């Protein structure tokens, strides 16, 4: 039954405290809070939330189960469409998806769908409720999954449930892809959430081979010809950093957000026991306005820096989730909007001492619908700093495409694949950022699941032919 | 976990490890490198491949224990936590026409532990009927490594030491000049691997002689697959990633001063971790 109570606030760590630690910012709902929030859902006949979810999670149905105090039931409903609710509940841009379409949002605050999903996901990880315990009978077919990020994990899990013998190949030493090296601990806890999600996939019988770089350690052709994998799914993400091409980018103290975040998240450089060094100066400028930029700037803040965002458009165009921008501000991050770097200036030893910027103003909307920024002549100024972190987006790694005959890519390096994930070469499927370029966890997960269905159909058809 | 099949001390603080990594051994080519972690909390350290045995499924690496992380790697006796590769582009010459290669005179110039990654390249040439000359230089006699192995596959092997305790008294560049100026040697191509400062001076010298020169850059790296960009270098004024575009580049185009400066980016922190108490150790 819908009621007229306001959106149930979620408990968070105090901003002043959390700006000095790596503990999770948001504590999430407890059962009581979750049920109260669930009671706000109108259970619309034509649920707009569901229509705006990239994987069409049956949102009103799972929320109804939460209200009934049947959390296991809620988990099962989500599991039909999403394999990573604990992750997506934390990192999805709900305001532009489900919550953005919620009818309650027209006059007031939308239902906190993300927080409810997270609650159900975490409860499920704790209780292992939706996890299949039945023995899956192996169908004898082998599938290789390249990359252990969201798309690879989702694809591998679904294929394993169908009876395939799945091996996931990961280039790094840890499983999880961007969930491991990219998204920081304070937004996505590694032990509590990521490790458990991976454990779930392992329990399905999926094998993982870390330290294996496809295209270098072994090629796709060798996997198919010598190791008799019937099909391959490529979920290798978009891992290559971009730089601006401005003077001074090779100065000491300039690094990609990927490097900075990998040192901190994957290598745990902020921890005493880690051997990996990191560098953050007293004043750190992060260039960019996406989620990765927010992750980098908030990480720099936590490591003791005065932290600044430099972004060439205005706040309304920031591609980051609202929640991240809000959290960053609460933590004391300062924003230089409508500002674009022209040059990084070094001292006599080759270390960064300032970024020379120019003010921007917004012109007509470009093809992306965002108003394109234009430089204001004569408005150059300097921001003194010791670290500059470039967070300008990432692109797919060309390694696999360049070592696999017949795999075609777009002009910007994305693998060409149809809606089901089939690439230009038979038996090879792809999904996630490797196809779309840097996007979201939920889209990658959805693509992995679609490809699993297509791989199953492909192998069955192939077997029937023989 | 990757099993250490063999481990031996080559020189003070310089170890050779033979590691079981069948996939890497099968794929490795001269010029490529691997990323190694000694333990779970260890740093990812790039090390150039020193040898490979495809049948036994093993790869050799040579590590000089100079920092906290490299010391942790050489402290392992049974297993290494991670061993990923082969990474980077293989040496350019393996793609060249064999007859063209046979018509060229190659000189390899190695300094210190650089002798180790030079070995598989000279060996490859030897196996393809090309006898390349090799210079190996070190501070002093006991720091010269892989000499016996190189002698078997090199055309002429020349040694140099800074203190004159073995071979030519002087550095590798001086020895190269001596070979060309005074001993009638002629080279079409030089491949140099060693400390950046040495490669810089080799490149400056070979430019004078107009000899095409390749250098292998040992930059900072994390993933080694193009993700972090820590390894970026300026090659002919263009930004390149040593991990995927290299590690070998045309030495005349490398901005060595920038590369050396970038190599020191995390130095202050590493030095703290590297602090070794020397009190009471005598000389």
XYZ file of C-alpha atoms in Angstrom:
749
model
C 0.000 0.000 0.000
C 1.441 3.291 -0.964
C 1.624 5.934 1.694
C 2.619 9.548 1.765
C 5.737 9.362 3.896
C 8.857 11.053 2.521
C 11.708 9.030 1.038
C 13.468 7.192 3.843
C 16.900 8.773 4.251
C 19.870 6.434 4.081
C 22.473 6.493 6.808
C 25.932 7.624 5.724
C 29.328 8.091 7.291
C 29.909 11.656 8.461
C 31.573 13.562 5.570
C 34.368 14.975 7.721
C 35.217 11.506 9.008
C 34.875 9.596 5.764
C 37.077 12.088 3.884
C 39.945 10.553 5.858
C 39.166 6.860 5.464
C 38.331 4.258 2.809
C 35.303 2.735 4.577
C 32.069 2.647 2.627
C 30.307 6.020 2.546
C 26.747 4.728 2.571
C 25.580 2.256 5.217
C 22.458 1.245 3.323
C 19.018 0.430 4.712
C 18.300 -2.031 7.464
C 15.222 -4.271 7.175
C 12.921 -1.819 8.907
C 14.032 1.110 6.734
C 13.848 -1.004 3.602
C 10.290 -2.116 4.335
C 9.230 1.434 5.109
C 10.745 2.685 1.851
C 9.173 -0.253 -0.008
C 5.786 0.873 1.287
C 6.127 4.050 -0.789
C 5.975 2.171 -4.098
C 2.687 2.723 -5.925
C 3.035 -0.580 -7.776
C 2.113 1.134 -11.054
C 0.255 -0.846 -13.720
C 2.745 0.271 -16.339
C 5.891 0.600 -14.275
C 8.108 3.272 -15.847
C 10.986 2.297 -13.567
C 11.142 -1.116 -15.206
C 10.939 0.397 -18.679
C 13.935 2.573 -17.847
C 16.066 -0.219 -16.381
C 18.627 -1.372 -18.985
C 17.975 -5.010 -17.987
C 14.270 -4.599 -17.085
C 14.486 -5.752 -13.471
C 10.904 -6.392 -12.242
C 11.187 -3.517 -9.818
C 7.632 -3.240 -8.420
C 7.519 -7.021 -7.891
C 10.734 -7.209 -5.919
C 9.746 -4.134 -3.899
C 6.412 -5.810 -3.066
C 8.349 -8.811 -1.730
C 10.468 -6.521 0.449
C 7.284 -5.036 1.857
C 6.001 -8.570 2.572
C 9.270 -9.234 4.417
C 10.121 -11.962 1.891
C 13.652 -10.847 1.080
C 14.627 -14.211 -0.377
C 11.661 -13.871 -2.714
C 12.782 -10.370 -3.672
C 16.295 -11.667 -4.382
C 14.914 -14.377 -6.667
C 12.899 -11.827 -8.646
C 15.964 -9.593 -9.140
C 18.133 -12.595 -10.021
C 15.910 -13.316 -13.021
C 17.268 -10.180 -14.681
C 20.381 -9.050 -12.812
C 23.326 -11.030 -11.545
C 24.985 -8.229 -9.572
C 22.341 -6.443 -7.452
C 24.732 -5.527 -4.643
C 26.995 -3.879 -7.189
C 24.313 -2.217 -9.332
C 22.421 -0.992 -6.271
C 25.587 0.908 -5.415
C 26.908 2.111 -8.760
C 23.979 2.401 -11.204
C 23.033 5.968 -12.224
C 19.514 5.468 -10.838
C 18.568 9.109 -11.284
C 18.759 8.755 -15.048
C 17.294 5.229 -15.114
C 14.692 3.619 -12.817
C 14.386 6.378 -10.213
C 14.408 9.071 -12.869
C 11.244 7.535 -14.314
C 9.454 6.851 -11.011
C 6.021 8.521 -10.931
C 6.558 9.648 -7.336
C 9.438 11.746 -8.597
C 7.130 14.031 -10.530
C 5.867 15.800 -7.430
C 8.251 14.564 -4.793
C 11.053 12.110 -4.311
C 11.177 8.843 -6.283
C 11.281 5.492 -4.506
C 14.875 4.705 -3.478
C 15.071 1.765 -5.876
C 18.853 1.625 -5.852
C 19.051 1.475 -2.075
C 16.362 -1.221 -1.990
C 18.182 -3.261 -4.631
C 21.381 -2.950 -2.649
C 19.578 -4.059 0.513
C 18.197 -7.151 -1.201
C 21.523 -7.910 -2.899
C 23.488 -7.643 0.348
C 20.942 -9.747 2.211
C 21.246 -12.363 -0.506
C 25.056 -12.395 -0.366
C 24.753 -12.854 3.394
C 22.159 -15.625 3.202
C 22.927 -17.146 -0.205
C 19.202 -17.388 -0.820
C 18.875 -17.092 -4.578
C 21.961 -19.148 -5.197
C 21.303 -22.346 -7.010
C 22.272 -25.356 -5.002
C 21.046 -27.914 -7.505
C 23.752 -29.772 -9.356
C 23.969 -28.629 -12.946
C 24.579 -31.461 -15.358
C 27.515 -30.670 -17.620
C 26.666 -30.650 -21.312
C 30.324 -31.229 -22.190
C 30.805 -27.972 -24.083
C 33.505 -25.478 -23.182
C 33.212 -21.710 -23.336
C 36.028 -19.233 -22.744
C 35.186 -15.876 -21.211
C 37.776 -13.118 -21.570
C 37.758 -10.606 -18.765
C 36.309 -10.995 -15.283
C 34.486 -7.684 -15.044
C 30.697 -7.269 -14.921
C 29.993 -8.603 -18.432
C 32.321 -11.580 -18.108
C 31.036 -12.564 -14.663
C 27.397 -12.341 -15.784
C 28.026 -14.285 -18.982
C 30.055 -16.963 -17.171
C 27.436 -17.415 -14.439
C 24.567 -17.858 -16.886
C 26.499 -20.282 -19.082
C 27.539 -22.334 -16.054
C 23.899 -22.576 -14.968
C 23.072 -23.934 -18.445
C 25.660 -26.686 -18.007
C 28.655 -25.260 -19.870
C 32.212 -25.676 -18.639
C 33.322 -22.085 -18.392
C 36.842 -20.721 -17.939
C 37.265 -17.014 -17.308
C 40.638 -15.536 -18.320
C 41.755 -12.428 -16.456
C 44.819 -10.355 -17.394
C 45.388 -8.955 -13.898
C 46.164 -10.939 -10.763
C 42.745 -10.346 -9.222
C 39.265 -11.196 -10.451
C 36.641 -8.486 -10.940
C 37.914 -6.148 -13.642
C 36.752 -2.572 -13.118
C 34.993 -3.604 -9.889
C 38.461 -4.400 -8.570
C 40.859 -1.867 -10.102
C 38.494 1.006 -10.892
C 35.720 1.608 -8.385
C 37.115 2.520 -4.953
C 36.531 0.666 -1.729
C 34.489 3.552 -0.242
C 31.914 3.114 -2.993
C 32.105 -0.633 -3.557
C 33.627 -2.725 -0.744
C 35.936 -5.394 -2.161
C 35.633 -8.099 0.512
C 32.037 -7.580 1.513
C 30.601 -7.258 -1.988
C 32.972 -7.962 -4.893
C 34.650 -11.046 -3.413
C 31.275 -12.524 -2.501
C 29.819 -11.911 -5.948
C 32.836 -13.721 -7.397
C 32.450 -16.534 -4.865
C 28.885 -17.004 -6.114
C 30.169 -17.468 -9.668
C 32.878 -19.877 -8.514
C 30.270 -21.993 -6.739
C 28.590 -22.513 -10.082
C 31.723 -24.337 -11.206
C 33.261 -21.511 -13.244
C 37.067 -21.721 -13.430
C 39.227 -18.606 -13.297
C 42.706 -18.199 -14.775
C 44.328 -14.961 -13.649
C 47.591 -13.501 -15.063
C 46.456 -14.534 -18.539
C 46.511 -11.840 -21.196
C 44.507 -12.984 -24.204
C 46.360 -11.971 -27.334
C 49.702 -12.321 -25.566
C 49.751 -15.292 -23.171
C 47.449 -17.231 -25.465
C 45.388 -16.254 -28.500
C 41.683 -16.802 -29.116
C 42.579 -19.043 -32.051
C 44.694 -21.214 -29.811
C 41.874 -21.430 -27.241
C 39.473 -22.629 -29.937
C 41.840 -24.834 -31.961
C 44.193 -26.289 -29.340
C 42.091 -26.150 -26.179
C 38.740 -26.971 -27.840
C 36.641 -24.119 -26.543
C 33.406 -24.160 -28.554
C 32.788 -20.445 -28.214
C 34.431 -17.344 -26.783
C 32.928 -14.313 -25.064
C 35.035 -11.144 -25.040
C 34.287 -8.867 -22.114
C 37.649 -7.169 -21.946
C 36.247 -3.732 -21.167
C 37.603 -0.334 -22.071
C 40.826 -0.009 -20.189
C 43.028 2.358 -22.166
C 43.368 5.842 -20.700
C 43.123 8.999 -22.784
C 45.338 12.029 -22.460
C 44.588 15.555 -23.671
C 47.586 16.004 -25.933
C 48.513 19.288 -24.235
C 52.078 20.337 -23.326
C 53.423 19.010 -20.033
C 51.484 15.755 -19.827
C 54.671 13.747 -19.322
C 55.801 15.811 -16.336
C 56.264 13.990 -13.061
C 53.070 14.261 -11.060
C 50.779 13.836 -14.068
C 49.006 10.507 -14.224
C 45.933 8.851 -15.639
C 42.986 8.191 -13.342
C 43.524 4.524 -14.252
C 47.052 4.565 -12.873
C 46.063 6.435 -9.717
C 43.018 4.264 -9.003
C 44.780 1.004 -9.898
C 47.575 1.778 -7.457
C 45.034 2.479 -4.730
C 42.248 -0.020 -5.458
C 43.949 -3.022 -7.032
C 47.378 -2.680 -5.425
C 46.052 -1.269 -2.106
C 48.886 1.260 -2.083
C 47.161 3.225 0.704
C 47.611 0.295 3.081
C 50.706 -0.089 5.186
C 51.392 -3.683 4.093
C 51.337 -2.915 0.366
C 54.673 -2.524 -1.444
C 53.172 -0.446 -4.255
C 53.941 3.267 -3.965
C 51.547 6.074 -4.783
C 52.019 9.782 -5.161
C 49.583 12.530 -4.313
C 50.707 16.095 -3.844
C 49.264 18.656 -1.438
C 47.084 20.050 -4.203
C 45.606 17.639 -6.695
C 43.681 18.595 -9.812
C 41.506 15.978 -11.470
C 40.526 16.784 -15.045
C 37.135 15.391 -16.057
C 33.565 15.122 -14.810
C 32.620 11.453 -14.943
C 32.299 8.865 -12.206
C 35.964 7.964 -12.587
C 36.928 11.621 -12.054
C 34.813 11.689 -8.880
C 36.416 8.438 -7.703
C 39.887 9.847 -8.334
C 39.276 13.211 -6.689
C 37.633 11.686 -3.610
C 40.490 9.202 -3.350
C 43.031 12.057 -3.523
C 41.075 13.837 -0.785
C 41.216 10.734 1.393
C 44.974 10.573 0.909
C 45.286 14.065 2.334
C 45.258 16.306 -0.737
C 43.372 19.506 -1.326
C 41.366 18.161 -4.222
C 39.912 19.962 -7.239
C 37.785 18.983 -10.206
C 38.413 20.832 -13.451
C 35.595 20.317 -15.948
C 34.999 22.141 -19.206
C 31.197 22.251 -19.084
C 28.849 23.294 -16.275
C 27.527 21.270 -13.368
C 24.341 20.343 -15.235
C 26.449 18.476 -17.828
C 28.568 16.492 -15.360
C 28.315 12.887 -16.535
C 28.927 11.547 -13.021
C 26.099 10.200 -10.856
C 24.448 12.957 -8.816
C 25.171 11.063 -5.628
C 28.913 11.028 -6.333
C 29.005 14.761 -7.049
C 26.996 15.417 -3.896
C 29.276 13.186 -1.825
C 32.394 14.788 -3.301
C 31.147 18.253 -2.362
C 30.232 17.128 1.142
C 33.759 15.786 1.523
C 35.265 19.141 0.599
C 36.212 18.627 -3.042
C 36.245 21.944 -4.902
C 34.847 22.278 -8.405
C 36.235 24.474 -11.163
C 33.432 24.363 -13.716
C 33.613 25.731 -17.278
C 37.367 25.414 -17.110
C 39.660 23.651 -19.547
C 43.396 22.934 -19.143
C 45.682 24.337 -21.834
C 49.051 23.335 -20.486
C 50.663 21.721 -17.480
C 53.542 23.758 -16.132
C 56.555 22.134 -14.532
C 59.245 23.304 -12.146
C 62.972 23.135 -12.871
C 63.055 19.454 -11.857
C 60.276 18.403 -14.175
C 57.548 18.165 -11.540
C 54.111 19.709 -11.935
C 53.668 23.106 -10.339
C 50.497 24.406 -11.982
C 47.849 23.867 -14.629
C 47.210 26.730 -16.996
C 43.498 26.820 -17.786
C 41.041 28.853 -19.773
C 37.444 29.733 -18.892
C 34.749 28.222 -21.065
C 31.191 29.161 -21.944
C 28.440 26.957 -23.283
C 27.337 27.272 -26.870
C 24.823 25.297 -28.929
C 24.051 21.665 -28.099
C 26.330 19.228 -29.964
C 25.426 15.777 -31.375
C 25.429 14.314 -27.829
C 22.749 16.858 -26.893
C 25.069 18.581 -24.453
C 25.892 22.209 -25.008
C 29.386 22.404 -26.409
C 31.897 24.479 -24.494
C 33.833 27.314 -26.123
C 36.897 29.055 -24.794
C 36.511 32.624 -23.544
C 39.369 34.570 -25.184
C 41.828 36.150 -22.800
C 40.534 34.288 -19.732
C 43.639 32.149 -19.085
C 44.630 31.577 -15.465
C 46.759 29.161 -13.448
C 45.797 26.683 -10.758
C 48.857 25.865 -8.642
C 49.080 22.125 -7.908
C 51.521 19.208 -7.582
C 49.426 16.420 -9.057
C 47.277 16.339 -12.180
C 45.086 13.308 -12.757
C 43.637 12.892 -16.234
C 40.181 11.364 -16.202
C 39.008 11.864 -19.760
C 37.414 8.516 -20.442
C 38.868 5.238 -21.652
C 38.793 3.205 -24.834
C 38.905 -0.549 -25.580
C 42.271 -2.307 -25.646
C 43.193 -3.191 -29.256
C 45.202 -6.255 -28.166
C 42.515 -8.876 -28.767
C 41.205 -7.443 -32.037
C 44.733 -7.086 -33.382
C 45.652 -10.690 -32.597
C 42.413 -12.325 -33.773
C 41.789 -12.717 -37.479
C 38.317 -11.665 -38.612
C 37.338 -9.565 -35.580
C 36.260 -6.181 -36.862
C 36.258 -2.996 -34.854
C 34.730 0.439 -35.215
C 36.762 3.522 -36.039
C 37.344 4.169 -32.320
C 38.282 0.581 -31.509
C 35.033 -0.948 -30.205
C 34.405 -4.538 -31.269
C 31.578 -4.790 -33.771
C 28.819 -6.997 -32.385
C 25.063 -7.306 -32.980
C 22.374 -7.006 -30.286
C 22.901 -10.618 -29.236
C 26.649 -10.089 -28.935
C 27.746 -11.981 -32.058
C 30.927 -10.451 -33.500
C 32.082 -10.525 -37.100
C 33.656 -13.926 -36.522
C 31.735 -17.136 -35.978
C 31.817 -18.508 -32.461
C 33.157 -15.288 -30.963
C 30.807 -13.070 -28.977
C 31.424 -9.795 -27.188
C 29.711 -7.368 -24.858
C 30.155 -4.571 -22.375
C 32.606 -1.704 -22.702
C 34.714 -3.653 -25.249
C 31.785 -3.138 -27.636
C 30.147 0.087 -26.467
C 33.136 1.997 -25.119
C 33.107 3.081 -21.481
C 29.539 2.717 -20.155
C 27.902 1.323 -17.025
C 28.142 -1.854 -14.981
C 24.499 -2.694 -15.607
C 24.769 -2.379 -19.391
C 27.859 -4.581 -19.372
C 26.140 -7.136 -17.175
C 23.085 -7.107 -19.435
C 25.240 -7.598 -22.518
C 27.013 -10.534 -20.876
C 23.693 -12.202 -20.116
C 22.333 -11.661 -23.639
C 25.515 -13.124 -25.091
C 25.177 -16.185 -22.852
C 21.781 -16.897 -24.438
C 23.231 -16.379 -27.918
C 26.229 -18.614 -27.174
C 23.912 -21.361 -25.959
C 21.843 -21.108 -29.148
C 24.988 -21.074 -31.298
C 26.490 -24.170 -29.698
C 23.193 -26.082 -29.807
C 22.745 -25.268 -33.470
C 26.323 -26.232 -34.216
C 25.917 -29.540 -32.355
C 22.649 -30.300 -34.176
C 24.380 -29.778 -37.522
C 26.998 -32.397 -36.733
C 51.098 -19.469 -7.980
C 54.045 -20.165 -10.254
C 56.676 -22.718 -9.268
C 60.309 -21.701 -9.114
C 62.162 -24.580 -10.745
C 65.641 -23.185 -10.272
C 67.157 -20.256 -8.464
C 70.785 -19.247 -8.412
C 72.919 -16.276 -7.509
C 74.732 -14.851 -10.542
C 76.449 -11.923 -8.849
C 75.999 -10.028 -5.580
C 72.248 -9.290 -5.295
C 71.570 -10.589 -8.827
C 69.517 -13.760 -9.072
C 68.377 -15.981 -11.883
C 65.025 -17.696 -11.501
C 63.650 -20.341 -13.755
C 59.886 -20.319 -13.394
C 57.254 -22.781 -14.535
C 54.739 -20.885 -16.693
C 53.885 -23.100 -19.678
C 51.590 -20.673 -21.476
C 54.133 -17.854 -21.165
C 57.004 -20.111 -22.265
C 55.056 -21.232 -25.315
C 54.321 -17.672 -26.425
C 57.471 -15.770 -25.416
C 59.659 -14.100 -28.035
C 62.948 -12.206 -27.726
C 62.422 -8.650 -26.549
C 59.282 -9.298 -24.520
C 58.836 -8.983 -20.773
C 56.781 -10.433 -17.932
C 55.182 -8.903 -14.845
C 56.056 -10.602 -11.600
C 54.789 -10.385 -8.047
C 56.691 -12.177 -5.335
C 53.929 -12.239 -2.756
C 50.293 -11.276 -2.291
C 51.076 -7.739 -1.088
C 53.886 -7.350 -3.596
C 54.270 -4.750 -6.288
C 53.918 -5.744 -9.944
C 57.456 -5.649 -11.321
C 58.200 -5.779 -15.066
C 61.194 -7.980 -15.951
C 62.518 -8.715 -19.405
C 62.508 -12.361 -20.457
C 66.027 -13.814 -20.090
C 65.347 -17.205 -21.684
C 62.517 -19.622 -22.402
C 62.180 -23.342 -22.851
C 58.972 -24.126 -24.685
C 59.233 -27.875 -24.062
C 59.855 -27.662 -20.344
C 57.388 -24.795 -20.072
C 59.792 -22.569 -18.192
C 60.875 -18.941 -18.410
C 64.054 -17.462 -16.976
C 64.174 -14.054 -15.382
C 67.112 -12.213 -13.875
C 66.437 -9.851 -11.004
C 68.688 -7.397 -9.285
C 67.504 -6.833 -5.732
C 67.602 -3.057 -5.588
C 64.367 -2.148 -3.814
C 61.894 -3.553 -1.327
C 59.835 -5.253 -4.031
C 62.685 -6.832 -5.977
C 64.170 -8.069 -2.709
C 60.858 -9.703 -1.898
C 60.879 -11.484 -5.249
C 64.399 -12.879 -4.794
C 63.500 -13.962 -1.265
C 61.025 -16.492 -2.693
C 62.278 -20.044 -2.994
C 59.298 -22.142 -4.041
C 56.647 -20.037 -5.719
C 55.996 -16.592 -7.145
C 52.501 -15.212 -6.545
C 52.086 -13.944 -10.106
C 53.856 -14.297 -13.418
C 52.048 -12.672 -16.349
C 53.145 -12.341 -19.918
C 54.725 -12.340 -22.376
C 54.088 -8.626 -22.769
C 55.170 -5.947 -25.212
C 56.236 -6.247 -28.824
C 58.838 -8.862 -29.728
C 62.132 -7.527 -31.112
C 61.618 -6.064 -34.549
C 64.231 -8.319 -36.198
C 62.231 -11.515 -35.699
C 59.775 -10.210 -38.312
C 62.517 -9.361 -40.796
C 63.582 -11.437 -43.759
C 66.274 -13.880 -42.659
C 68.472 -13.276 -45.699
C 68.387 -9.522 -45.085
C 69.316 -10.144 -41.449
C 72.214 -12.384 -42.469
C 73.562 -9.571 -44.584
C 73.736 -7.213 -41.594
C 76.302 -6.950 -38.834
C 74.670 -6.617 -35.417
C 76.224 -5.411 -32.181
C 74.449 -5.943 -28.877
C 75.498 -3.658 -26.033
C 74.428 -4.768 -22.580
C 75.060 -3.153 -19.250
C 74.667 -4.829 -15.857
C 71.565 -7.044 -15.699
C 70.856 -5.997 -19.308
C 73.024 -8.961 -20.304
C 70.123 -11.226 -19.350
C 67.499 -9.921 -21.839
C 70.174 -9.624 -24.540
C 70.819 -13.365 -24.301
C 67.555 -14.658 -25.905
C 67.998 -12.160 -28.743
C 71.583 -13.243 -29.489
C 70.517 -16.866 -29.102
C 67.662 -16.349 -31.576
C 70.128 -14.873 -34.067
C 72.546 -17.741 -33.514
C 69.759 -20.255 -34.153
C 68.987 -18.443 -37.398
C 72.591 -18.462 -38.572
C 73.463 -14.903 -37.623
C 76.593 -14.367 -35.561
C 76.122 -11.108 -33.691
C 78.834 -9.393 -31.687
C 78.111 -8.633 -28.068
C 79.517 -6.158 -25.563
C 78.760 -6.761 -21.912
C 79.800 -4.145 -19.423
C 79.639 -3.920 -15.667
C 81.083 -1.970 -12.795
C 83.477 -4.736 -11.870
C 84.351 -8.322 -12.821
C 82.076 -10.072 -10.343
C 79.044 -8.144 -11.692
C 79.453 -9.545 -15.215
C 76.663 -12.091 -15.735
C 75.483 -14.640 -18.349
C 78.972 -14.565 -19.898
C 79.365 -18.317 -20.473
C 75.927 -18.577 -22.045
C 76.546 -15.582 -24.297
C 79.925 -16.913 -25.394
C 78.177 -19.971 -26.858
C 75.820 -17.965 -29.052
C 77.676 -14.731 -29.837
C 80.050 -14.063 -32.709
C 82.594 -12.078 -30.741
C 82.020 -11.371 -27.071
C 83.713 -8.294 -25.645
C 83.749 -7.473 -21.954
C 84.288 -4.160 -20.251
C 84.534 -3.113 -16.624
C 84.605 0.354 -15.141
C 87.495 -0.617 -12.883
C 89.409 -2.652 -15.449
C 89.164 -5.870 -13.418
C 88.079 -7.746 -16.556
C 88.339 -7.005 -20.273
C 88.356 -3.460 -21.564
C 89.007 -0.799 -18.934
C 86.148 1.668 -19.402
C 82.471 1.787 -20.218
C 80.603 0.039 -23.023
C 80.433 3.154 -25.202
C 84.210 3.593 -25.062
C 84.638 -0.073 -25.933
C 82.292 0.236 -28.907
C 84.242 3.272 -30.161
C 87.475 1.358 -29.727
C 86.108 -1.550 -31.791
C 85.013 0.707 -34.611
C 87.839 3.261 -34.579
C 90.829 1.083 -33.768
C 89.941 -2.526 -34.467
C 88.328 -2.179 -37.874
C 84.861 -3.322 -36.836
C 81.800 -2.254 -38.741
C 78.205 -2.504 -37.541
C 74.903 -1.915 -39.324
C 72.707 -2.084 -36.256
C 73.140 -1.762 -32.501
C 70.715 -3.126 -29.924
C 71.287 -1.887 -26.412
C 69.765 -2.974 -23.102
C 70.825 -1.698 -19.724
C 70.488 1.279 -17.419
C 68.808 4.241 -19.168
C 71.820 6.478 -18.698
C 74.011 3.920 -20.456
C 71.557 3.517 -23.332
C 71.395 7.299 -23.673
C 75.155 7.517 -24.176
C 75.229 4.523 -26.491
C 72.574 6.243 -28.595
C 74.516 9.504 -28.664
C 77.655 7.672 -29.811
C 75.960 5.533 -32.460
C 74.303 8.657 -33.865
C 77.758 9.995 -34.629
C 78.550 6.824 -36.546
C 75.121 6.817 -38.206
C 74.330 3.340 -36.902
C 70.661 2.440 -36.446
C 70.141 1.719 -32.730
C 67.368 0.054 -30.775
C 67.010 0.464 -27.012
C 64.783 -1.488 -24.612
C 63.114 0.764 -22.037
C 62.588 -0.410 -18.491
C 59.981 2.143 -17.436
C 57.575 2.143 -14.502
C 54.507 -0.005 -15.097
C 51.582 -1.477 -13.228
C 49.509 -3.668 -15.513
C 51.817 -3.878 -18.534
C 48.872 -4.080 -20.932
C 48.256 -0.405 -21.742
C 45.887 0.387 -18.897
C 47.760 2.671 -16.554
C 49.966 4.809 -18.768
C 52.719 4.996 -16.144
C 55.171 3.839 -18.811
C 54.526 6.653 -21.263
C 57.582 7.910 -23.062
C 58.226 10.475 -25.782
C 59.383 8.871 -29.017
C 60.124 11.441 -31.694
C 57.936 13.861 -29.746
C 54.947 11.503 -29.704
C 53.504 9.908 -26.566
C 53.983 6.122 -26.609
C 53.356 3.431 -24.000
C 56.484 1.332 -23.426
C 54.342 -1.646 -22.378
C 52.340 -2.039 -25.591
C 54.207 0.037 -28.186
C 57.618 -1.072 -26.866
C 59.599 -1.908 -24.852
C 62.045 -1.553 -27.783
C 62.213 1.749 -29.657
C 64.492 3.532 -32.115
C 67.020 4.945 -29.658
C 67.620 8.090 -31.695
C 63.990 9.109 -31.121
C 63.791 8.394 -27.371
C 63.697 11.333 -24.959
C 66.010 9.632 -22.453
C 66.155 12.597 -20.065
C 62.382 12.589 -19.699
C 62.318 8.799 -19.373
C 64.935 8.912 -16.605
C 63.066 11.656 -14.798
C 59.783 9.737 -15.034
C 61.483 6.610 -13.713
C 62.169 8.502 -10.479
C 58.539 9.544 -9.963
C 57.949 7.270 -6.984
C 61.553 7.223 -5.837
C 61.197 9.037 -2.520
C 58.606 6.576 -1.281
C 60.495 3.553 -2.579
C 63.650 4.734 -0.911
C 61.909 4.747 2.440
C 60.715 1.191 1.829
C 64.204 0.365 0.607
C 66.026 1.570 3.670
C 68.437 -1.103 4.746
C 70.287 -0.719 7.970
C 73.955 -0.821 7.147
C 75.202 -0.081 10.640
C 77.866 -2.532 11.677
C 78.213 -4.109 8.239
C 81.773 -2.988 7.888
C 82.965 -1.599 4.601
